[in-house]
């Protein structure tokens, strides 16, 4: 695997952490002796895109809070992540701002009383649009992976939708499941 490649697992990103611990991305990279960062491009309340309304089970035109980030591995962009929250959960919280959240967003959600207990993930491949190619530093014709994750609480209500776009040739997704 070259230095730009990355193997990603979902579990570290779904579990609340102590606020003194770094976010899952920073901690995972450090454990592997790698260097990474993230840039929060924007955050705030927007009208939910259709794909998000369907996953959150809300009406078209309803407001959501979104955090848009670019993730970097060894200084190179490796993922575009848009995370959407129902407005009643995230409005007027740090989720609606551009500052880093101690312990990460999942930890803040837990502090707010919203703990994920079930996750649904869909992975698709597509040719990225010009904006995605520019942000990810990829060439025309290089495919991207789209991982869409919906996190549900104990009452089976969706509390978060993540839409992640990654260069397909630099990313491998790993799933480990316990069969009970």
PDB file of C-alpha atoms in Angstrom:
ATOM      1  CA  UNK A   1       0.000   0.000   0.000  1.00  0.00           C
ATOM      2  CA  UNK A   2       1.427   3.431  -0.885  1.00  0.00           C
ATOM      3  CA  UNK A   3       1.570   6.260   1.650  1.00  0.00           C
ATOM      4  CA  UNK A   4      -1.566   7.849   0.211  1.00  0.00           C
ATOM      5  CA  UNK A   5      -3.695   4.728   0.650  1.00  0.00           C
ATOM      6  CA  UNK A   6      -5.956   4.368   3.645  1.00  0.00           C
ATOM      7  CA  UNK A   7      -7.899   1.483   5.149  1.00  0.00           C
ATOM      8  CA  UNK A   8     -10.948   2.773   6.983  1.00  0.00           C
ATOM      9  CA  UNK A   9     -13.221   1.099   9.504  1.00  0.00           C
ATOM     10  CA  UNK A  10     -16.406   2.709  10.791  1.00  0.00           C
ATOM     11  CA  UNK A  11     -16.580   1.630  14.442  1.00  0.00           C
ATOM     12  CA  UNK A  12     -14.197   4.230  15.962  1.00  0.00           C
ATOM     13  CA  UNK A  13     -16.363   6.984  14.479  1.00  0.00           C
ATOM     14  CA  UNK A  14     -19.596   5.727  16.052  1.00  0.00           C
ATOM     15  CA  UNK A  15     -18.600   5.534  19.710  1.00  0.00           C
ATOM     16  CA  UNK A  16     -18.701   8.509  22.115  1.00  0.00           C
ATOM     17  CA  UNK A  17     -15.318   9.347  23.648  1.00  0.00           C
ATOM     18  CA  UNK A  18     -14.088  11.219  26.690  1.00  0.00           C
ATOM     19  CA  UNK A  19     -13.805  14.906  25.753  1.00  0.00           C
ATOM     20  CA  UNK A  20     -10.132  14.921  26.765  1.00  0.00           C
ATOM     21  CA  UNK A  21      -9.386  12.329  24.060  1.00  0.00           C
ATOM     22  CA  UNK A  22      -8.767  13.465  20.512  1.00  0.00           C
ATOM     23  CA  UNK A  23     -11.442  12.900  17.887  1.00  0.00           C
ATOM     24  CA  UNK A  24     -11.500   9.451  16.260  1.00  0.00           C
ATOM     25  CA  UNK A  25      -9.737  10.605  13.068  1.00  0.00           C
ATOM     26  CA  UNK A  26      -6.782  12.115  14.953  1.00  0.00           C
ATOM     27  CA  UNK A  27      -6.503   9.157  17.324  1.00  0.00           C
ATOM     28  CA  UNK A  28      -6.711   6.536  14.567  1.00  0.00           C
ATOM     29  CA  UNK A  29      -3.984   8.239  12.551  1.00  0.00           C
ATOM     30  CA  UNK A  30      -1.693   8.657  15.556  1.00  0.00           C
ATOM     31  CA  UNK A  31      -2.085   4.960  16.432  1.00  0.00           C
ATOM     32  CA  UNK A  32      -0.896   4.087  12.926  1.00  0.00           C
ATOM     33  CA  UNK A  33       1.989   6.550  12.995  1.00  0.00           C
ATOM     34  CA  UNK A  34       0.323   8.735  10.386  1.00  0.00           C
ATOM     35  CA  UNK A  35      -0.394  12.443  10.256  1.00  0.00           C
ATOM     36  CA  UNK A  36      -3.758  13.927   9.420  1.00  0.00           C
ATOM     37  CA  UNK A  37      -5.960  16.902   9.880  1.00  0.00           C
ATOM     38  CA  UNK A  38      -9.338  18.225   8.936  1.00  0.00           C
ATOM     39  CA  UNK A  39     -10.673  21.558   7.814  1.00  0.00           C
ATOM     40  CA  UNK A  40     -14.248  22.527   8.568  1.00  0.00           C
ATOM     41  CA  UNK A  41     -15.285  24.315   5.395  1.00  0.00           C
ATOM     42  CA  UNK A  42     -18.671  25.466   6.688  1.00  0.00           C
ATOM     43  CA  UNK A  43     -21.337  24.699   9.249  1.00  0.00           C
ATOM     44  CA  UNK A  44     -24.851  25.895   9.910  1.00  0.00           C
ATOM     45  CA  UNK A  45     -28.494  25.509   9.111  1.00  0.00           C
ATOM     46  CA  UNK A  46     -29.554  24.758   5.514  1.00  0.00           C
ATOM     47  CA  UNK A  47     -32.529  23.322   3.659  1.00  0.00           C
ATOM     48  CA  UNK A  48     -32.064  19.558   3.582  1.00  0.00           C
ATOM     49  CA  UNK A  49     -31.116  18.021   0.224  1.00  0.00           C
ATOM     50  CA  UNK A  50     -33.597  15.401  -1.012  1.00  0.00           C
ATOM     51  CA  UNK A  51     -31.244  12.505  -0.258  1.00  0.00           C
ATOM     52  CA  UNK A  52     -30.943  13.727   3.334  1.00  0.00           C
ATOM     53  CA  UNK A  53     -34.690  14.271   3.820  1.00  0.00           C
ATOM     54  CA  UNK A  54     -35.302  10.658   2.822  1.00  0.00           C
ATOM     55  CA  UNK A  55     -32.680   9.326   5.239  1.00  0.00           C
ATOM     56  CA  UNK A  56     -33.722  11.536   8.159  1.00  0.00           C
ATOM     57  CA  UNK A  57     -37.429  10.983   7.471  1.00  0.00           C
ATOM     58  CA  UNK A  58     -38.178  14.703   7.321  1.00  0.00           C
ATOM     59  CA  UNK A  59     -40.212  16.817   4.922  1.00  0.00           C
ATOM     60  CA  UNK A  60     -38.753  18.380   1.779  1.00  0.00           C
ATOM     61  CA  UNK A  61     -37.712  21.937   2.597  1.00  0.00           C
ATOM     62  CA  UNK A  62     -37.168  21.209   6.287  1.00  0.00           C
ATOM     63  CA  UNK A  63     -34.053  22.658   7.908  1.00  0.00           C
ATOM     64  CA  UNK A  64     -31.050  20.597   9.001  1.00  0.00           C
ATOM     65  CA  UNK A  65     -27.659  21.488  10.420  1.00  0.00           C
ATOM     66  CA  UNK A  66     -24.694  20.506   8.249  1.00  0.00           C
ATOM     67  CA  UNK A  67     -20.949  20.398   8.953  1.00  0.00           C
ATOM     68  CA  UNK A  68     -18.840  20.269   5.775  1.00  0.00           C
ATOM     69  CA  UNK A  69     -15.256  19.059   6.176  1.00  0.00           C
ATOM     70  CA  UNK A  70     -12.213  18.110   4.146  1.00  0.00           C
ATOM     71  CA  UNK A  71     -10.107  15.358   5.716  1.00  0.00           C
ATOM     72  CA  UNK A  72      -6.370  15.245   5.020  1.00  0.00           C
ATOM     73  CA  UNK A  73      -3.938  12.327   5.239  1.00  0.00           C
ATOM     74  CA  UNK A  74      -0.258  13.294   5.202  1.00  0.00           C
ATOM     75  CA  UNK A  75      -1.298  16.734   3.885  1.00  0.00           C
ATOM     76  CA  UNK A  76      -3.281  15.327   0.952  1.00  0.00           C
ATOM     77  CA  UNK A  77      -7.097  15.560   0.772  1.00  0.00           C
ATOM     78  CA  UNK A  78      -8.541  12.078   1.207  1.00  0.00           C
ATOM     79  CA  UNK A  79     -12.219  12.627   1.998  1.00  0.00           C
ATOM     80  CA  UNK A  80     -15.013  15.166   1.699  1.00  0.00           C
ATOM     81  CA  UNK A  81     -17.486  14.721   4.543  1.00  0.00           C
ATOM     82  CA  UNK A  82     -20.857  16.395   4.915  1.00  0.00           C
ATOM     83  CA  UNK A  83     -22.613  15.493   8.165  1.00  0.00           C
ATOM     84  CA  UNK A  84     -26.282  16.378   8.566  1.00  0.00           C
ATOM     85  CA  UNK A  85     -28.279  16.548  11.806  1.00  0.00           C
ATOM     86  CA  UNK A  86     -31.981  17.207  12.390  1.00  0.00           C
ATOM     87  CA  UNK A  87     -32.260  20.902  13.279  1.00  0.00           C
ATOM     88  CA  UNK A  88     -34.055  20.267  16.609  1.00  0.00           C
ATOM     89  CA  UNK A  89     -31.028  18.227  17.755  1.00  0.00           C
ATOM     90  CA  UNK A  90     -28.216  20.453  16.490  1.00  0.00           C
ATOM     91  CA  UNK A  91     -29.570  24.007  16.278  1.00  0.00           C
ATOM     92  CA  UNK A  92     -27.747  26.372  18.666  1.00  0.00           C
ATOM     93  CA  UNK A  93     -25.098  23.748  19.562  1.00  0.00           C
ATOM     94  CA  UNK A  94     -21.421  23.399  18.646  1.00  0.00           C
ATOM     95  CA  UNK A  95     -22.567  21.128  15.793  1.00  0.00           C
ATOM     96  CA  UNK A  96     -23.745  24.292  14.027  1.00  0.00           C
ATOM     97  CA  UNK A  97     -20.338  25.990  14.333  1.00  0.00           C
ATOM     98  CA  UNK A  98     -16.978  25.639  12.613  1.00  0.00           C
ATOM     99  CA  UNK A  99     -14.846  25.044  15.709  1.00  0.00           C
ATOM    100  CA  UNK A 100     -13.496  21.572  16.468  1.00  0.00           C
ATOM    101  CA  UNK A 101     -15.592  19.704  19.027  1.00  0.00           C
ATOM    102  CA  UNK A 102     -13.690  18.176  21.972  1.00  0.00           C
ATOM    103  CA  UNK A 103     -14.003  14.389  21.672  1.00  0.00           C
ATOM    104  CA  UNK A 104     -15.780  14.763  18.309  1.00  0.00           C
ATOM    105  CA  UNK A 105     -19.388  15.244  17.229  1.00  0.00           C
ATOM    106  CA  UNK A 106     -20.518  11.767  18.366  1.00  0.00           C
ATOM    107  CA  UNK A 107     -19.389  12.648  21.897  1.00  0.00           C
ATOM    108  CA  UNK A 108     -21.319  15.926  21.803  1.00  0.00           C
ATOM    109  CA  UNK A 109     -24.424  14.127  20.503  1.00  0.00           C
ATOM    110  CA  UNK A 110     -24.173  11.724  23.471  1.00  0.00           C
ATOM    111  CA  UNK A 111     -23.843  14.672  25.870  1.00  0.00           C
ATOM    112  CA  UNK A 112     -27.029  16.067  24.300  1.00  0.00           C
ATOM    113  CA  UNK A 113     -28.809  12.742  24.951  1.00  0.00           C
ATOM    114  CA  UNK A 114     -28.573  11.308  21.418  1.00  0.00           C
ATOM    115  CA  UNK A 115     -26.646   8.029  21.375  1.00  0.00           C
ATOM    116  CA  UNK A 116     -26.402   5.948  18.236  1.00  0.00           C
ATOM    117  CA  UNK A 117     -27.210   2.257  18.586  1.00  0.00           C
ATOM    118  CA  UNK A 118     -27.653   1.208  14.948  1.00  0.00           C
ATOM    119  CA  UNK A 119     -25.970   2.261  11.730  1.00  0.00           C
ATOM    120  CA  UNK A 120     -26.881   1.736   8.095  1.00  0.00           C
ATOM    121  CA  UNK A 121     -24.153   2.264   5.508  1.00  0.00           C
ATOM    122  CA  UNK A 122     -24.415   2.342   1.725  1.00  0.00           C
ATOM    123  CA  UNK A 123     -21.333   2.413  -0.492  1.00  0.00           C
ATOM    124  CA  UNK A 124     -21.547   3.456  -4.139  1.00  0.00           C
ATOM    125  CA  UNK A 125     -19.030   4.414  -6.804  1.00  0.00           C
ATOM    126  CA  UNK A 126     -19.316   7.359  -9.164  1.00  0.00           C
ATOM    127  CA  UNK A 127     -17.250   9.669 -11.301  1.00  0.00           C
ATOM    128  CA  UNK A 128     -16.728  12.787  -9.201  1.00  0.00           C
ATOM    129  CA  UNK A 129     -17.943  16.141 -10.435  1.00  0.00           C
ATOM    130  CA  UNK A 130     -15.486  18.981 -11.118  1.00  0.00           C
ATOM    131  CA  UNK A 131     -15.743  20.401  -7.576  1.00  0.00           C
ATOM    132  CA  UNK A 132     -15.070  16.981  -6.007  1.00  0.00           C
ATOM    133  CA  UNK A 133     -12.123  16.352  -8.364  1.00  0.00           C
ATOM    134  CA  UNK A 134     -10.610  19.719  -7.504  1.00  0.00           C
ATOM    135  CA  UNK A 135     -11.077  19.266  -3.737  1.00  0.00           C
ATOM    136  CA  UNK A 136      -9.705  15.695  -3.763  1.00  0.00           C
ATOM    137  CA  UNK A 137      -6.903  16.387  -6.275  1.00  0.00           C
ATOM    138  CA  UNK A 138      -8.023  13.625  -8.641  1.00  0.00           C
ATOM    139  CA  UNK A 139      -7.990  13.419 -12.415  1.00  0.00           C
ATOM    140  CA  UNK A 140     -10.995  13.129 -14.758  1.00  0.00           C
ATOM    141  CA  UNK A 141     -11.997   9.481 -15.088  1.00  0.00           C
ATOM    142  CA  UNK A 142     -10.749   8.494 -11.606  1.00  0.00           C
ATOM    143  CA  UNK A 143     -13.720   7.065  -9.683  1.00  0.00           C
ATOM    144  CA  UNK A 144     -14.784   8.084  -6.196  1.00  0.00           C
ATOM    145  CA  UNK A 145     -16.470   6.102  -3.467  1.00  0.00           C
ATOM    146  CA  UNK A 146     -19.487   7.539  -1.675  1.00  0.00           C
ATOM    147  CA  UNK A 147     -20.151   6.178   1.800  1.00  0.00           C
ATOM    148  CA  UNK A 148     -23.513   7.269   3.165  1.00  0.00           C
ATOM    149  CA  UNK A 149     -24.046   6.436   6.828  1.00  0.00           C
ATOM    150  CA  UNK A 150     -27.246   6.906   8.826  1.00  0.00           C
ATOM    151  CA  UNK A 151     -27.019   6.609  12.607  1.00  0.00           C
ATOM    152  CA  UNK A 152     -30.160   5.712  14.578  1.00  0.00           C
ATOM    153  CA  UNK A 153     -30.886   6.077  18.301  1.00  0.00           C
ATOM    154  CA  UNK A 154     -32.482   3.481  20.613  1.00  0.00           C
ATOM    155  CA  UNK A 155     -35.953   4.508  19.425  1.00  0.00           C
ATOM    156  CA  UNK A 156     -34.865   3.919  15.802  1.00  0.00           C
ATOM    157  CA  UNK A 157     -34.888   7.659  14.997  1.00  0.00           C
ATOM    158  CA  UNK A 158     -32.176   8.873  12.614  1.00  0.00           C
ATOM    159  CA  UNK A 159     -29.917  11.348  14.416  1.00  0.00           C
ATOM    160  CA  UNK A 160     -27.110  11.826  11.888  1.00  0.00           C
ATOM    161  CA  UNK A 161     -26.404  11.351   8.189  1.00  0.00           C
ATOM    162  CA  UNK A 162     -22.801  11.316   6.950  1.00  0.00           C
ATOM    163  CA  UNK A 163     -22.064  11.594   3.239  1.00  0.00           C
ATOM    164  CA  UNK A 164     -18.399  10.909   2.547  1.00  0.00           C
ATOM    165  CA  UNK A 165     -16.698  11.092  -0.848  1.00  0.00           C
ATOM    166  CA  UNK A 166     -13.249   9.512  -1.239  1.00  0.00           C
ATOM    167  CA  UNK A 167     -10.885   8.854  -4.152  1.00  0.00           C
ATOM    168  CA  UNK A 168     -11.643   5.231  -5.032  1.00  0.00           C
ATOM    169  CA  UNK A 169      -8.059   4.317  -5.891  1.00  0.00           C
ATOM    170  CA  UNK A 170      -6.689   5.573  -2.546  1.00  0.00           C
ATOM    171  CA  UNK A 171      -9.287   4.122  -0.205  1.00  0.00           C
ATOM    172  CA  UNK A 172     -10.270   0.702   1.068  1.00  0.00           C
ATOM    173  CA  UNK A 173     -13.274   0.219   3.337  1.00  0.00           C
ATOM    174  CA  UNK A 174     -13.093  -2.616   5.853  1.00  0.00           C
ATOM    175  CA  UNK A 175     -16.138  -4.135   7.518  1.00  0.00           C
ATOM    176  CA  UNK A 176     -15.894  -6.515  10.444  1.00  0.00           C
ATOM    177  CA  UNK A 177     -19.111  -7.984  11.822  1.00  0.00           C
ATOM    178  CA  UNK A 178     -19.878 -10.285  14.687  1.00  0.00           C
ATOM    179  CA  UNK A 179     -22.444 -12.943  13.866  1.00  0.00           C
ATOM    180  CA  UNK A 180     -24.513 -13.772  16.923  1.00  0.00           C
TER     181      UNK A 180
END
